Structure formats: C-alpha cells, structure tokens
Coordinates of C-alpha atoms and ligand atoms in Angstrom, one line a residue:
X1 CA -46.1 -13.9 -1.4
X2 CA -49.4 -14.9 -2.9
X3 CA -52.5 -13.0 -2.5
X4 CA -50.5 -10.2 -0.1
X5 CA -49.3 -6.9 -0.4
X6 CA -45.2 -7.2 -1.6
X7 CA -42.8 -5.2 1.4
X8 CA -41.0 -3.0 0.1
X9 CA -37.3 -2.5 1.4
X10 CA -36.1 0.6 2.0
X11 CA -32.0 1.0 1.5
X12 CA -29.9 2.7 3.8
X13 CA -25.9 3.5 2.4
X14 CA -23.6 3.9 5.0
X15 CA -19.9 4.5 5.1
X16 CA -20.1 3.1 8.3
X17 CA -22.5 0.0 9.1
X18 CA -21.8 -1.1 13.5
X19 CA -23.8 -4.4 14.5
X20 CA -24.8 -4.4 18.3
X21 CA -25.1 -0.9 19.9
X22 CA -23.0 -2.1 23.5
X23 CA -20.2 -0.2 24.9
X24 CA -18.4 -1.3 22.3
X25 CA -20.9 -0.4 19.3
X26 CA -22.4 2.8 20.4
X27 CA -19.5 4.0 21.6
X28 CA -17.9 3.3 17.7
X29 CA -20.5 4.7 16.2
X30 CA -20.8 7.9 18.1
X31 CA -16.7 8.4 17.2
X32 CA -17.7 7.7 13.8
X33 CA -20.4 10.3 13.7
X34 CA -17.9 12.8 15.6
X35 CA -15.8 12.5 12.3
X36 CA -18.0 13.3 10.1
X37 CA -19.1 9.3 8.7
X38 CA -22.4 8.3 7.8
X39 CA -23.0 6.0 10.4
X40 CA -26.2 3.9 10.8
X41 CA -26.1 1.5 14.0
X42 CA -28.5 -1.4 14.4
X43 CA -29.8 -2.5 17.7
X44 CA -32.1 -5.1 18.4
X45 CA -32.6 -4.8 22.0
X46 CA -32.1 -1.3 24.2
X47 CA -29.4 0.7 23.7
X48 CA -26.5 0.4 25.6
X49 CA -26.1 -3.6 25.2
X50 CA -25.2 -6.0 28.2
X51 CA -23.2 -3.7 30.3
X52 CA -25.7 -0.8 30.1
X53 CA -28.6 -2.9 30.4
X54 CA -28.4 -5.8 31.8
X55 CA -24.3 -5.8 33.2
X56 CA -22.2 -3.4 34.6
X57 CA -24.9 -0.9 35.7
X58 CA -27.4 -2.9 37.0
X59 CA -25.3 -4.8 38.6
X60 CA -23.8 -2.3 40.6
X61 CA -27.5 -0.5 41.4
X62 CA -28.1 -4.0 42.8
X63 CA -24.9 -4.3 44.8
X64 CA -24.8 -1.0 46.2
X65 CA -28.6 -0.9 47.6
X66 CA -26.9 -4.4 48.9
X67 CA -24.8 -2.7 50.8
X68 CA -26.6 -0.1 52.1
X69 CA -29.5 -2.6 53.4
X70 CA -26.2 -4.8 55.4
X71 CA -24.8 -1.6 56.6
X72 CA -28.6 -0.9 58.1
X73 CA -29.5 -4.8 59.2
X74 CA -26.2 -4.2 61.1
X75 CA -27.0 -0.8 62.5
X76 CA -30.0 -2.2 63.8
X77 CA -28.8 -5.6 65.4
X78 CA -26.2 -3.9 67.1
X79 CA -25.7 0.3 66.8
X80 CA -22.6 1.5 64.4
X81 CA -20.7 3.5 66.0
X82 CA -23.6 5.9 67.7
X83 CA -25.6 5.0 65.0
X84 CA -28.8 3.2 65.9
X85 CA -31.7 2.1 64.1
X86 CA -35.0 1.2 66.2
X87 CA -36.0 -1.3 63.6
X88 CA -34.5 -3.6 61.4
X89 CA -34.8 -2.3 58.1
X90 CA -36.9 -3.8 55.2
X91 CA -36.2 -4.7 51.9
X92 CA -38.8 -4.3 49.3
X93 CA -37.0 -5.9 46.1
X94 CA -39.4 -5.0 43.2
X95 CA -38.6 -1.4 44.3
X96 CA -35.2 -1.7 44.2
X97 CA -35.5 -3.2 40.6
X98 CA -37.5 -0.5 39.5
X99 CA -34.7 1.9 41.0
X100 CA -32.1 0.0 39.1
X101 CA -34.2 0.2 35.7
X102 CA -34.5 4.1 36.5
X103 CA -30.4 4.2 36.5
X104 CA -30.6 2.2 33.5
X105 CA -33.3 3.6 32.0
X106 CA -31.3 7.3 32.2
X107 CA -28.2 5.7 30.6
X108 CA -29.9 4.1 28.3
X109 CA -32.2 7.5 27.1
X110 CA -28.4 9.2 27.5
X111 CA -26.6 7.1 24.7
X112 CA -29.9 7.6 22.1
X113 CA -29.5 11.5 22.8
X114 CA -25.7 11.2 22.5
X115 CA -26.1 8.7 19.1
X116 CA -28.3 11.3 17.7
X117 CA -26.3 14.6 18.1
X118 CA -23.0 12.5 16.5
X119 CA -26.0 12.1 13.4
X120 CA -26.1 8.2 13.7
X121 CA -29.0 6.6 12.7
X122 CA -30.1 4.4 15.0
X123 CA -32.1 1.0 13.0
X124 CA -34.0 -1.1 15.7
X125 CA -34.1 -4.8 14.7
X126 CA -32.0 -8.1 14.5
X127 CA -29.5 -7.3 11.9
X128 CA -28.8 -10.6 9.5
X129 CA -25.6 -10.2 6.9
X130 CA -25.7 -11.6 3.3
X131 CA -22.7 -10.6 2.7
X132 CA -20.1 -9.3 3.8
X133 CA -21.3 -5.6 3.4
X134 CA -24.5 -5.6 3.3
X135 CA -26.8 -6.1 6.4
X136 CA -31.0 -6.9 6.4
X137 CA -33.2 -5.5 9.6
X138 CA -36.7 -6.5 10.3
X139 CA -37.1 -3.2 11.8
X140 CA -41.0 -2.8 13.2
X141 CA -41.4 -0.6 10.7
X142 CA -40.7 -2.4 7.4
X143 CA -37.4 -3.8 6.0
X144 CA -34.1 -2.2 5.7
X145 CA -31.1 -3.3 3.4
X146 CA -28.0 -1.6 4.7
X147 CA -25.0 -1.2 2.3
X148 CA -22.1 -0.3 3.8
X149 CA -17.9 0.5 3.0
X150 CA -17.2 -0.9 6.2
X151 CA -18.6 -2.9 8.7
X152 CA -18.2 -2.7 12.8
X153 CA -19.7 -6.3 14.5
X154 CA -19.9 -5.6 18.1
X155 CA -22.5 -8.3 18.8
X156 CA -21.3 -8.9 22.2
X157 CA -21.9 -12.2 24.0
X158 CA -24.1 -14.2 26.1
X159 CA -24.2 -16.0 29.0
X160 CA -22.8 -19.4 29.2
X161 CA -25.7 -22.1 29.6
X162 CA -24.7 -25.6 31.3
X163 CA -25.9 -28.2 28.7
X164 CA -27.4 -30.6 31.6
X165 CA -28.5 -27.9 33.6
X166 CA -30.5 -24.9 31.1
X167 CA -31.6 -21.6 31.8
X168 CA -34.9 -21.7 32.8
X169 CA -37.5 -21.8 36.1
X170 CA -35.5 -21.8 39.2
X171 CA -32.4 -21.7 36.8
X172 CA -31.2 -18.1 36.1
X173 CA -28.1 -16.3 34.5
X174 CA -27.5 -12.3 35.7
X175 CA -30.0 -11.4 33.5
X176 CA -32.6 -13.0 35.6
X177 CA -30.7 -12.5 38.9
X178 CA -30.9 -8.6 38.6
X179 CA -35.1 -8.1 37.8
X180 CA -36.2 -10.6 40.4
X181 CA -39.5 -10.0 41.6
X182 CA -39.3 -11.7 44.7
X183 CA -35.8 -12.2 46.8
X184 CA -34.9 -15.9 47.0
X185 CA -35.1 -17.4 50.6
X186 CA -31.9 -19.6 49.5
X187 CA -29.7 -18.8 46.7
X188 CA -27.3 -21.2 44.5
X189 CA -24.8 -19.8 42.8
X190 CA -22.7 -22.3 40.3
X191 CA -19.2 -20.5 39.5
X192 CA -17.1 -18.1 41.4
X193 CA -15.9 -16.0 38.7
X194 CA -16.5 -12.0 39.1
X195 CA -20.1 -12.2 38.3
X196 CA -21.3 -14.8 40.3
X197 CA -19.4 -13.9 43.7
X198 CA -20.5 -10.2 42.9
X199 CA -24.2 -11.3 42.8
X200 CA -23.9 -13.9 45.4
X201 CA -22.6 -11.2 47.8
X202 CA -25.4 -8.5 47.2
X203 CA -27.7 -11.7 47.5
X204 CA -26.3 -12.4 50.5
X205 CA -26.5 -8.6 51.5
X206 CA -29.5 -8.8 51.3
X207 CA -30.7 -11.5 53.5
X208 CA -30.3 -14.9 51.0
X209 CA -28.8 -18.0 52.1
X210 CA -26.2 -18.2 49.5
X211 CA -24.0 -21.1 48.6
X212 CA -21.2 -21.0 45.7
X213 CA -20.2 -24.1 44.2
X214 CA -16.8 -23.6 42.3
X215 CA -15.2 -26.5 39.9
X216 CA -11.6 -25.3 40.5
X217 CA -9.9 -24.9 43.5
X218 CA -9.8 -21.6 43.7
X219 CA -12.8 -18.4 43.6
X220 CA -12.0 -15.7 41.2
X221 CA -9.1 -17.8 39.2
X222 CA -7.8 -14.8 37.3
X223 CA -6.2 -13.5 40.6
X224 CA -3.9 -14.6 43.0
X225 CA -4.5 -15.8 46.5
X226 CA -3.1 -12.7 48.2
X227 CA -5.8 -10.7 46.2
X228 CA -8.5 -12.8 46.9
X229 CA -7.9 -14.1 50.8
X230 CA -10.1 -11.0 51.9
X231 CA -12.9 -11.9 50.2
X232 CA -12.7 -15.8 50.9
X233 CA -12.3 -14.3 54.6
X234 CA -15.6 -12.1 54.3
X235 CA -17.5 -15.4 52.4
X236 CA -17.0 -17.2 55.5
X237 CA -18.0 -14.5 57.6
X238 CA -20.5 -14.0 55.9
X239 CA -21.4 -17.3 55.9
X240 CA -21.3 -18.1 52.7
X241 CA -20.9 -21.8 52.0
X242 CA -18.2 -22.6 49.5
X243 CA -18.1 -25.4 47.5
X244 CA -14.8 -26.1 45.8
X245 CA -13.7 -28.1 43.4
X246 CA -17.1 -29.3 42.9
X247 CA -19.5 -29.6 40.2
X248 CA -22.3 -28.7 39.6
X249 CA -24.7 -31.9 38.2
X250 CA -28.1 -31.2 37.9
X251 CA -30.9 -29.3 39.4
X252 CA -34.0 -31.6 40.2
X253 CA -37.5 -29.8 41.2
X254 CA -40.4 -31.3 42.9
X255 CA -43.3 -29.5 43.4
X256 CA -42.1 -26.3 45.1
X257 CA -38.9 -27.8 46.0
X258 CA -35.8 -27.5 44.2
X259 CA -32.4 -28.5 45.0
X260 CA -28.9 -28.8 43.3
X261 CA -27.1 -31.6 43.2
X262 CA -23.3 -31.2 42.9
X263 CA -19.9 -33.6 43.2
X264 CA -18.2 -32.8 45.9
X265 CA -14.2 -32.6 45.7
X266 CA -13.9 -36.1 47.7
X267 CA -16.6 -37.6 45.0
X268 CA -19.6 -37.4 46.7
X269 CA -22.8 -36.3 45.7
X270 CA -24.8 -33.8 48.1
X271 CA -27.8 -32.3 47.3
X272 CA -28.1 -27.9 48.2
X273 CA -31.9 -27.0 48.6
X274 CA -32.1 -23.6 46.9
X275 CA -35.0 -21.7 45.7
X276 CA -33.4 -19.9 42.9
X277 CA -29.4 -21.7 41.2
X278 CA -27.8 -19.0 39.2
X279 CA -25.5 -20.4 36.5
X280 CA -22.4 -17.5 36.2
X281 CA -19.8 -19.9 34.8
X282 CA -18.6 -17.7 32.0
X283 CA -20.0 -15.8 28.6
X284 CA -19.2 -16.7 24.9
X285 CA -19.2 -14.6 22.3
X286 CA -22.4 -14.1 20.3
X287 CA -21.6 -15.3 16.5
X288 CA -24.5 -17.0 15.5
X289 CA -28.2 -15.9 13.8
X290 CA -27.0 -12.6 11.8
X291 CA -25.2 -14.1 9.1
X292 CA -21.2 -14.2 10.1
X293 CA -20.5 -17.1 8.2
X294 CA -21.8 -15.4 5.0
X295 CA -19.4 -13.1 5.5
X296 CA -16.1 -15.3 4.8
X297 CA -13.9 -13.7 8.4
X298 CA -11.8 -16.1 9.9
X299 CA -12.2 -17.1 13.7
X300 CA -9.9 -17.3 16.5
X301 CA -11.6 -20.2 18.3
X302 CA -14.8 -19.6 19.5
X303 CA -13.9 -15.2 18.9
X304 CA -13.5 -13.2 15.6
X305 CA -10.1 -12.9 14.6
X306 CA -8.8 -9.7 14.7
X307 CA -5.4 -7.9 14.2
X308 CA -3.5 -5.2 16.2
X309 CA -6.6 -2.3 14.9
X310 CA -9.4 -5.1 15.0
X311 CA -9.5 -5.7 11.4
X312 CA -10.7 -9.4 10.3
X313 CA -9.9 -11.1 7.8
X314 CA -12.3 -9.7 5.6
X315 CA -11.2 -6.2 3.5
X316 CA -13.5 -3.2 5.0
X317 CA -14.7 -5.7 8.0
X318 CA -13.7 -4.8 11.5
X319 CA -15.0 -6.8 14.6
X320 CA -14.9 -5.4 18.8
X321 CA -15.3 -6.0 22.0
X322 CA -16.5 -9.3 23.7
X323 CA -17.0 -10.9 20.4
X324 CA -13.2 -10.8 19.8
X325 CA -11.9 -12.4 22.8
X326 CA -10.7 -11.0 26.5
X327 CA -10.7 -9.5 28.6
X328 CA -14.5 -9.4 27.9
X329 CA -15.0 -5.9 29.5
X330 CA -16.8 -2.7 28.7
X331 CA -14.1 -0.5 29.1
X332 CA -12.1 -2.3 25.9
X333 CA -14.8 -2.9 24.2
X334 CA -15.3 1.0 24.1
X335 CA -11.4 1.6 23.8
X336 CA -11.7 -0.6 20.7
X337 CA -14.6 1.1 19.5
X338 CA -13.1 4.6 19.3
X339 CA -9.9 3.3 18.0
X340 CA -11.5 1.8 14.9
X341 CA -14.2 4.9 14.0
X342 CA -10.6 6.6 14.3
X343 CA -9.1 4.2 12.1
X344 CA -11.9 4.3 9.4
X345 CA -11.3 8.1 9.6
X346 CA -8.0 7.9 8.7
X347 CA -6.3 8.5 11.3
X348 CA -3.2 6.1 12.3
X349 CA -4.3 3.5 15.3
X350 CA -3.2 0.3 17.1
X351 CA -4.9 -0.8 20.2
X352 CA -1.8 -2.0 22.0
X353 CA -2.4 -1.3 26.0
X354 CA -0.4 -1.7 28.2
X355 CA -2.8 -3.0 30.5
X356 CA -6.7 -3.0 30.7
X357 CA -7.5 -2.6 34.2
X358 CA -10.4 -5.0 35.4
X359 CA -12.4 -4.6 38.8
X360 CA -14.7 -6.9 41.0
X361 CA -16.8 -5.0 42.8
X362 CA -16.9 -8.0 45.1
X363 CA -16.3 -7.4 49.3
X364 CA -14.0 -6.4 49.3
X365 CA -13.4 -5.1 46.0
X366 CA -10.5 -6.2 44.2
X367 CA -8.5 -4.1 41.5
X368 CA -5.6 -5.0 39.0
X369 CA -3.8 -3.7 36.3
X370 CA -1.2 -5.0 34.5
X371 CA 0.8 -8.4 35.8
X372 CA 0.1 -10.1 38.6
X373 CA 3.7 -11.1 40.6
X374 CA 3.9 -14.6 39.3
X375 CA 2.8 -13.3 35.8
X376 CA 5.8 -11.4 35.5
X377 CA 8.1 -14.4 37.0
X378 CA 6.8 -15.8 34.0
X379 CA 7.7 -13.2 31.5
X380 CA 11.3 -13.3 32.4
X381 CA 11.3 -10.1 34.4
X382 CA 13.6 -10.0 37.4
X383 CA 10.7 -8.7 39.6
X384 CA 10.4 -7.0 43.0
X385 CA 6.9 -6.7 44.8
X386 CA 5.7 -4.7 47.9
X387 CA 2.8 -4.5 49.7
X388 CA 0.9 -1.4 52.0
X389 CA -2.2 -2.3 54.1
X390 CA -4.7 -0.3 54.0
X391 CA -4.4 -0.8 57.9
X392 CA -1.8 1.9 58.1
X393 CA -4.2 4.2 56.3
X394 CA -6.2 7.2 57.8
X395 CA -8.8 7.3 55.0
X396 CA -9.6 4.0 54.8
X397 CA -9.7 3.9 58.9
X398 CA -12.4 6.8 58.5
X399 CA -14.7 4.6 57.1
X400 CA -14.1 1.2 58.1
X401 CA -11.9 0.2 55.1
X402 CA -9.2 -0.8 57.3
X403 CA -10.1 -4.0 58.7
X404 CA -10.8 -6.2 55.9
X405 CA -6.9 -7.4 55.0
X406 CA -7.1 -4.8 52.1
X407 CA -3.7 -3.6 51.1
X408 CA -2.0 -2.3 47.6
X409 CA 0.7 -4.1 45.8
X410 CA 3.2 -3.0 43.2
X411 CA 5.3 -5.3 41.2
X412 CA 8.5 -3.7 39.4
X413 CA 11.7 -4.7 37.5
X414 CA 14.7 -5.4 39.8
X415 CA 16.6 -3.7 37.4
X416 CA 15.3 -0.1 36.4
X417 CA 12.2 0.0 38.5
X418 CA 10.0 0.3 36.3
X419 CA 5.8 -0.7 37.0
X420 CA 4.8 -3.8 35.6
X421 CA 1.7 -4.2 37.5
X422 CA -0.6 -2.8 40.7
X423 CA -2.9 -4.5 42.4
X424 CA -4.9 -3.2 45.4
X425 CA -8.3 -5.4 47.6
X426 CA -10.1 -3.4 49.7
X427 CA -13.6 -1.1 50.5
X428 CA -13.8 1.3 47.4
X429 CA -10.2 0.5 45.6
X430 CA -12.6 0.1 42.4
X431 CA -11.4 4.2 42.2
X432 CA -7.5 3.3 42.4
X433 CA -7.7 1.4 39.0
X434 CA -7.5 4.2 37.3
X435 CA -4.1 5.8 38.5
X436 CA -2.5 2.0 38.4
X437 CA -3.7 2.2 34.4
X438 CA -2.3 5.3 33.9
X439 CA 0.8 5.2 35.6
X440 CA 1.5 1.9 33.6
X441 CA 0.3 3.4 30.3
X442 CA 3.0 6.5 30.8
X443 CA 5.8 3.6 31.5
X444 CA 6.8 4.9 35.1
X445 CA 9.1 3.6 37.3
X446 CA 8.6 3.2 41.0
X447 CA 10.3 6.7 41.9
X448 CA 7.3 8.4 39.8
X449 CA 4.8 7.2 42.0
X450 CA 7.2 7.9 45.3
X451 CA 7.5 11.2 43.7
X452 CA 4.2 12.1 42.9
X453 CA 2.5 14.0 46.2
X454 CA -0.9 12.1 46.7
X455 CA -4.1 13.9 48.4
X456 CA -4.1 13.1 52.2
X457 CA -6.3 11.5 53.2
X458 CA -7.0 9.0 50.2
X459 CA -6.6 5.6 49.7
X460 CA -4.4 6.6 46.9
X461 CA -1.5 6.9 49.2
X462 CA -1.5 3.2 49.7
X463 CA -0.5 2.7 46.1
X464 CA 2.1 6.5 47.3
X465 CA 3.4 4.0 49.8
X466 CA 3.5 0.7 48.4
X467 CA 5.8 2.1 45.9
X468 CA 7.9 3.8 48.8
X469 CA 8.1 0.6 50.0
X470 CA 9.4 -1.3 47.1
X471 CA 12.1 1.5 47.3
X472 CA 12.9 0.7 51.3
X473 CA 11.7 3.9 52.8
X474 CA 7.9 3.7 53.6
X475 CA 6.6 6.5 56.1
X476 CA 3.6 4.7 57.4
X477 CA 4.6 1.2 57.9
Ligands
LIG1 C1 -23.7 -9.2 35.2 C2 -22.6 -8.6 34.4 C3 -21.8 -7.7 35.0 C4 -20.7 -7.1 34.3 N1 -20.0 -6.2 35.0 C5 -19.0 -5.6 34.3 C6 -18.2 -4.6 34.9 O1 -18.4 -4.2 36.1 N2 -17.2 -4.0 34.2 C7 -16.9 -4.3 32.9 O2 -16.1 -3.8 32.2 N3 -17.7 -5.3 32.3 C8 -18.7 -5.9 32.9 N4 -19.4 -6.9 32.3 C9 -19.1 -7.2 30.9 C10 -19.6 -6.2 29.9 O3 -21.0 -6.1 30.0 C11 -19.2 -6.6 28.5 O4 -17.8 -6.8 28.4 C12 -19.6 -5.5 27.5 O5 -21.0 -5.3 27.6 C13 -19.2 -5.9 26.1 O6 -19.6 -4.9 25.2 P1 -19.9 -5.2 23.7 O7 -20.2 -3.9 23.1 O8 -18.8 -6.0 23.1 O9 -21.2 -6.2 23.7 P2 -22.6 -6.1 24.4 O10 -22.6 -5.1 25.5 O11 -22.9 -7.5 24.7 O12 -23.5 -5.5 23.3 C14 -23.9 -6.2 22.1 C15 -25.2 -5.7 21.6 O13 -25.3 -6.2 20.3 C16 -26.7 -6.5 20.0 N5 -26.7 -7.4 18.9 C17 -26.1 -8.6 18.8 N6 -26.3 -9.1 17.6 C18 -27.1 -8.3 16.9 C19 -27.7 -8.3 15.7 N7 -27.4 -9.3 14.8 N8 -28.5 -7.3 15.3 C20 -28.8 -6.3 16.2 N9 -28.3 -6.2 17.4 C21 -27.4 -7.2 17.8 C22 -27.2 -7.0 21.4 O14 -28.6 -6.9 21.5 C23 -26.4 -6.2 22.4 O15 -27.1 -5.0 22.8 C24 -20.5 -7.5 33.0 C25 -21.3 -8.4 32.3 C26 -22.3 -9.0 33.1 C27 -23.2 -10.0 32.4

C-alpha cells in the first residue's frame, strides 16, 4: 500500500477453527469448548445464524402473534364460546416485529454468553480460507489469520432466488417476509414447501389476501396426502387461493401496481395483483465467497461431501449442517455439531439416526418421524399402518383441536411389530415429535407404546392409541 500505514495481522492458533456460528456452528463450538479445545468461531452476521435469526424463531414469534390476532378477529365477529370481544382487534405489525426481534434478540445475547463460558472466541467477520487450514477475517477491528488443526464449515445456506424473478422491491424471501414494516394488503406466495405455507398462513392470520402458486401438484411434497388434507382443507377455508401445478413467470410493476404472472396447469397465463410475492421455493447451501475451493474437499452435488462423522474429503476438515445436504434442519445441524466437537475430542462417533423428526408449524401443524407408509412399501418392509383422530381425544376436544381432521398414524413391520415411522397433523402435535423420535431411536415395537401409560389428558394418547390400534384393541375408537 503506497503512502499508508501497513495492517498488521494478528494470528489466532486454534485446535478448533468452526465457520458460520448457526445451530450447527455455535452449537459445535460450544461442545468443543466443553472439552477442553481451543475453539475460535467466526461469525459474520449475529449469532445464532438463520434459524436463530432470521428462521426458526422468528418465524414462529410471527406465526404465533398470527394466531392469536385470528383467534381475536374471530372472538370479535362472532363470540368464542362466552368469549366476546367489543371490538375487532388491531394489528400494529412494526410492533410485532420488534417483539419478535426481542425473542431473537434474547437468544441471540444467550448463545454469546453460552460461547463465552465454553472459552470460544468469538471472531466477527466474513471468514475467507487460503487453504485448507488456515482462515482470514476482516474483523472491524483489524485482520485476523486463523491457523487451525481442524476445521468445522457450518456456513449454512441461503434462500433460493428465481433467476427471472430476483429478490428485490415487491419481491421478498423469509428474510424480508418476517421484518415487514407495513402488512401487505395482498400477498403472493410462490412455493408451498414448509416455509412458504407457514408464512402464507400467519399472513393470512393476519388479515392478507394470500394466494400460493405451487409448480407440482401437490403443497408440502415431502408428505403424503393423508398428512396434508387438513391443511389443504383449512387453505380453502381460509380462503387461500391455490395455484397448482403452476408457475410462477414473472412479476411486472407499474407505478404502485404489481402483479404476478403465473402458467396455469391448463397453460394459461393469469396475472395475481399482489402487493408484496414472496419467493419460498427452496434454500441451497452457501459454498461460495470464503474460499472452499481453495480448500481441495470434494462435493456431493451442489453440498459438501461428507462421511458417516461429517468428515470431507480433506484430512482435519469436517463440514455440518445445511451445507451438507438434508434434511436442511436446525435440530441436525446441531446433532451434527456435537457429534463432531465429540469426535475431534476423541471420543468414538457416527451420526447414524434413525430418524430426524421435522415439523411444519403450518394449520394445522404437521409432524413426522421416520417413514412415511409408502416409504416403507418401498424399503421392502411388509408394513401395517393405523390411524387415531384426534376426534376421539379429550385434550385435543378441550381446546378446539378436534375438528380439524388431525389424527396420529403409526406404521410398523407386519412381522415383529416393530416402529418404522409416526406421523401425527393436528393443533400443537409440533410437541408429539419428540416421543415419535425417541421411541424410534430405542427400536420399539408397537406393544412399547401400547404398554407405556401416557398422561390423560394429552394428545400423546393419540400416538398411546394409534399403536393400540395397529394391535386391534383400541379403547377410544
Ligand atoms: C423461514 C425459515 C424457517 C425455518 N424454520 C425451521 C424450523 O422450524 N425448524 C428447523 O429445524 N429448521 C428451520 N429452518 C431451517 C434452519 O434455519 C436451518 O436448517 C439451520 O439454520 C441450519 O443451520 P446451519 O448451522 O447449518 O446454518 P445457518 O443457520 O444458515 O448458519 C450459518 C451461519 O454461517 C455464517 N457464515 C456463512 N459463511 C460465513 C463465512 N465465510 N464467514 C463467517 N460467517 C459465515 C452465516 O452468517 C450464518 O450465520 C428454517 C429456515 C427458514 C429460512
């Protein structure tokens, strides 16, 4: 540099170097810490990544003042069961948004307090590789060169962008969707994955016109139609209009008008006036601008290719979470995480579930772990199924739960009995995941859920007698 002052760089070594501080890298990190590593973590944004900031967390702030607000719209148009409100209520957004980033905020202040009792160092800047060990931040503070024995990348991923339709003015992706300043009058959302139909539900809970255009023929592909007929059934009363197999083709604004123009399934184009069209049609995982392909690790596709304890193909290198491939979820991404501070430790690891439970926190919600019926046709297995409905259920009767076609579903082997995979849709079956994980996990059959006395009155006895079911001798149904 001529004529200016020469920056110094100041060098860090670590024994353990994690890239992205998510639920995948903070999580490591902290492990690593726990075991005694010297662990230095470099964040560029907040801590907590995309579920902790702007994901999981926000998203379910949003979707539960969402619900509230609907439950109080409803209590006012027509009383709730002796519950009257005068008024209608009213929805100030830019307050909700700065509840939200109070949630947020508290998480995010909880994993820096949590990072610094484990003894990480936290670096705060875009972390760019060399090589494969040895990492450069612009921190706001000078330079740092990281050298490290091993390397954790839990960069994460980013939202998908539509090459003929790009983020930006009335275009959004979730980021956006969740920090709106003003509520949208009318709302398109383009892709009926979890993340879209979770927004354009709380959107819709809150007043929005909403309209979902889908390119398959299906919403939520990943699940069956059983699973997802109650939520198709609340979409239309709702009246959310659904747009399948359609696609999206461009988005055209003229002065203060903007509208979507989509294919219909028949071919046809129509045009779907909407103030704000939020693209949700899937995430990729982030592997460019810090240097991977100095760093000689082979690729899986568009992920980093891992093994069975998320090594990659470089010696010392380890890679986690969305940027090795689904599901893309925070709850493996942390799984992963711990296993591989563990395995750096020393300590004898695999991450070999045998399921990862995922959630839409749609309405109704939807939960599933393991295989899905036809899944299991597929794998060979001789398979029995059985349903309960949360119909025949006093808890979910006690607060309206029981009217929405919710229900919980076992499959099992013909032969032994044994759990391959539970499903449950329905108000608040987001809770039930975990028991379907862990019963899975510990290998049980259907007579160790029959067998196992469940709290009265819970929605856990659905899953009690679902598995009663499957065995022919139900109580409740
Ligand atoms: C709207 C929405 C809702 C979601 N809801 C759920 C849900 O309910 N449940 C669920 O399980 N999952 C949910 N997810 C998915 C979940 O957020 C991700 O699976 C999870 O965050 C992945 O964790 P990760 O640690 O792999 O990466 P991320 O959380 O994406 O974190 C990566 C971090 O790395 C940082 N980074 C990247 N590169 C660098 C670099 N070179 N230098 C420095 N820092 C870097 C980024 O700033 C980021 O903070 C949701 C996602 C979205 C978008």
């Amino acid at each position: 540099m001529i004529g200016g002052a020469l920056e110094m760089t100041e060098t860090i070594q670590a024994q353990v170097l994690v890239v992205g501080g998510g639920p995948g890298g903070y999580v490591a990190a902290i492990r690593a810490g726990q075991l005694g590593l010297k662990t230095v973590l470099v964040e560029a944004d907040r801590l907590g990544g995309t579920c902790l900031i702007r994901g999981c967390i926000p998203s379910k702030a949003m979707i539960h003042v969402a619900s509230e607000f609907d439950t109080m719209v409803k209590a006012a148009a027509k009383g709730r069961h002796g519950v009257r409100l005068s008024a209608p209520p009213a929805l100030d957004l830019a307050e909700t948004v700065a509840w939200k980033e109070t949630v947020v905020g508290k998480l995010n202040g909880g994993v820096g307090a949590l990072l610094k009792r484990a003894k990480v160092q936290v670096v705060e800047g875009w972390g760019v590789f060399s090589d494969a060990k040895t990492c450069r931040v612009q921190t706001p503070g000078g330079a740092v060169s990281i050298a490290a024995e091993n390397v954790i990348l839990a960069t994460g991923s980013r939202a998908v962008e539509l090459p003929h339709i790009p983020f930006g003015g009335p275009v959004i992706s979730s980021t956006e969707a969740l920090s709106l300043a003003e509520l949208p009058r009318r709302l398109a959302v383009v892709g009926a994955g979890y993340i879209g139909l979770e927004l354009g539900i709380a959107f819709r809970k809150f007043g929005c016109e909403v309209t979902v255009v889908e390119a398959q023929d299906r919403i939520l592909p990943l699940y069956d139609d059983a699973l997802t007929a109650p939520v198709r059934r609340w979409l239309e009363k709702a009246g959310v209009a659904l747009h399948l197999r359609a696609k999206a083709k461009a988005v055209e604004t003229r002065g203060n008008a903007t509208e979507l123009a989509i294919e219909d399934a028949d071919g046809a184009e129509q045009r779907i006036a909407a103030d704000r069209v939020l693209v949700t049609v899937g995430r990729r995982p982030l592997t460019e601008g810090f240097g991977l392909e100095a760093m000689a690790v082979d690729m899986d596709g568009r992920f980093v290719k891992v093994d069975g304890q998320c090594r990659t193909s470089m010696r010392g290198v380890y890679a986690i979470g969305d940027l090795v491939g689904e599901p893309m979820l925070a709850h493996k991404a942390s799984a992963q995480g711990e296993m591989v501070a563990e395995i750096i430790a020393g300590r004898k690891r695999r991450f070999d579930p045998v399921a990862v439970a995922a959630v839409c926190f749609t309405e109704p919600e939807i939960a599933s772990a393991g295989l899905l019926p036809e899944e299991a046709k597929a794998a060979g297995h001789d398979v029995m199924t059985a349903v309960f409905p949360f119909q025949a259920n006093g808890r979910a009767l006690s607060m309206e739960a029981g009217d929405d076609g919710g229900f919980v579903r076992v499959v099992a082997r013909q032969g032994d009995h044994r759990l391959l995979g539970v499903q449950a849709v329905g108000a608040h079956v987001s809770e039930l995941s975990a028991e379907f994980a862990a019963m899975l996990e510990m290998g049980a059959v259907l007579e160790d859920v029959a067998h196992t006395i469940h709290v009265h009155p819970t929605l856990s006895e659905g899953f009690h007698e679902a598995a009663q079911r499957a065995l022919g001798h139900a109580i409740h149904i």
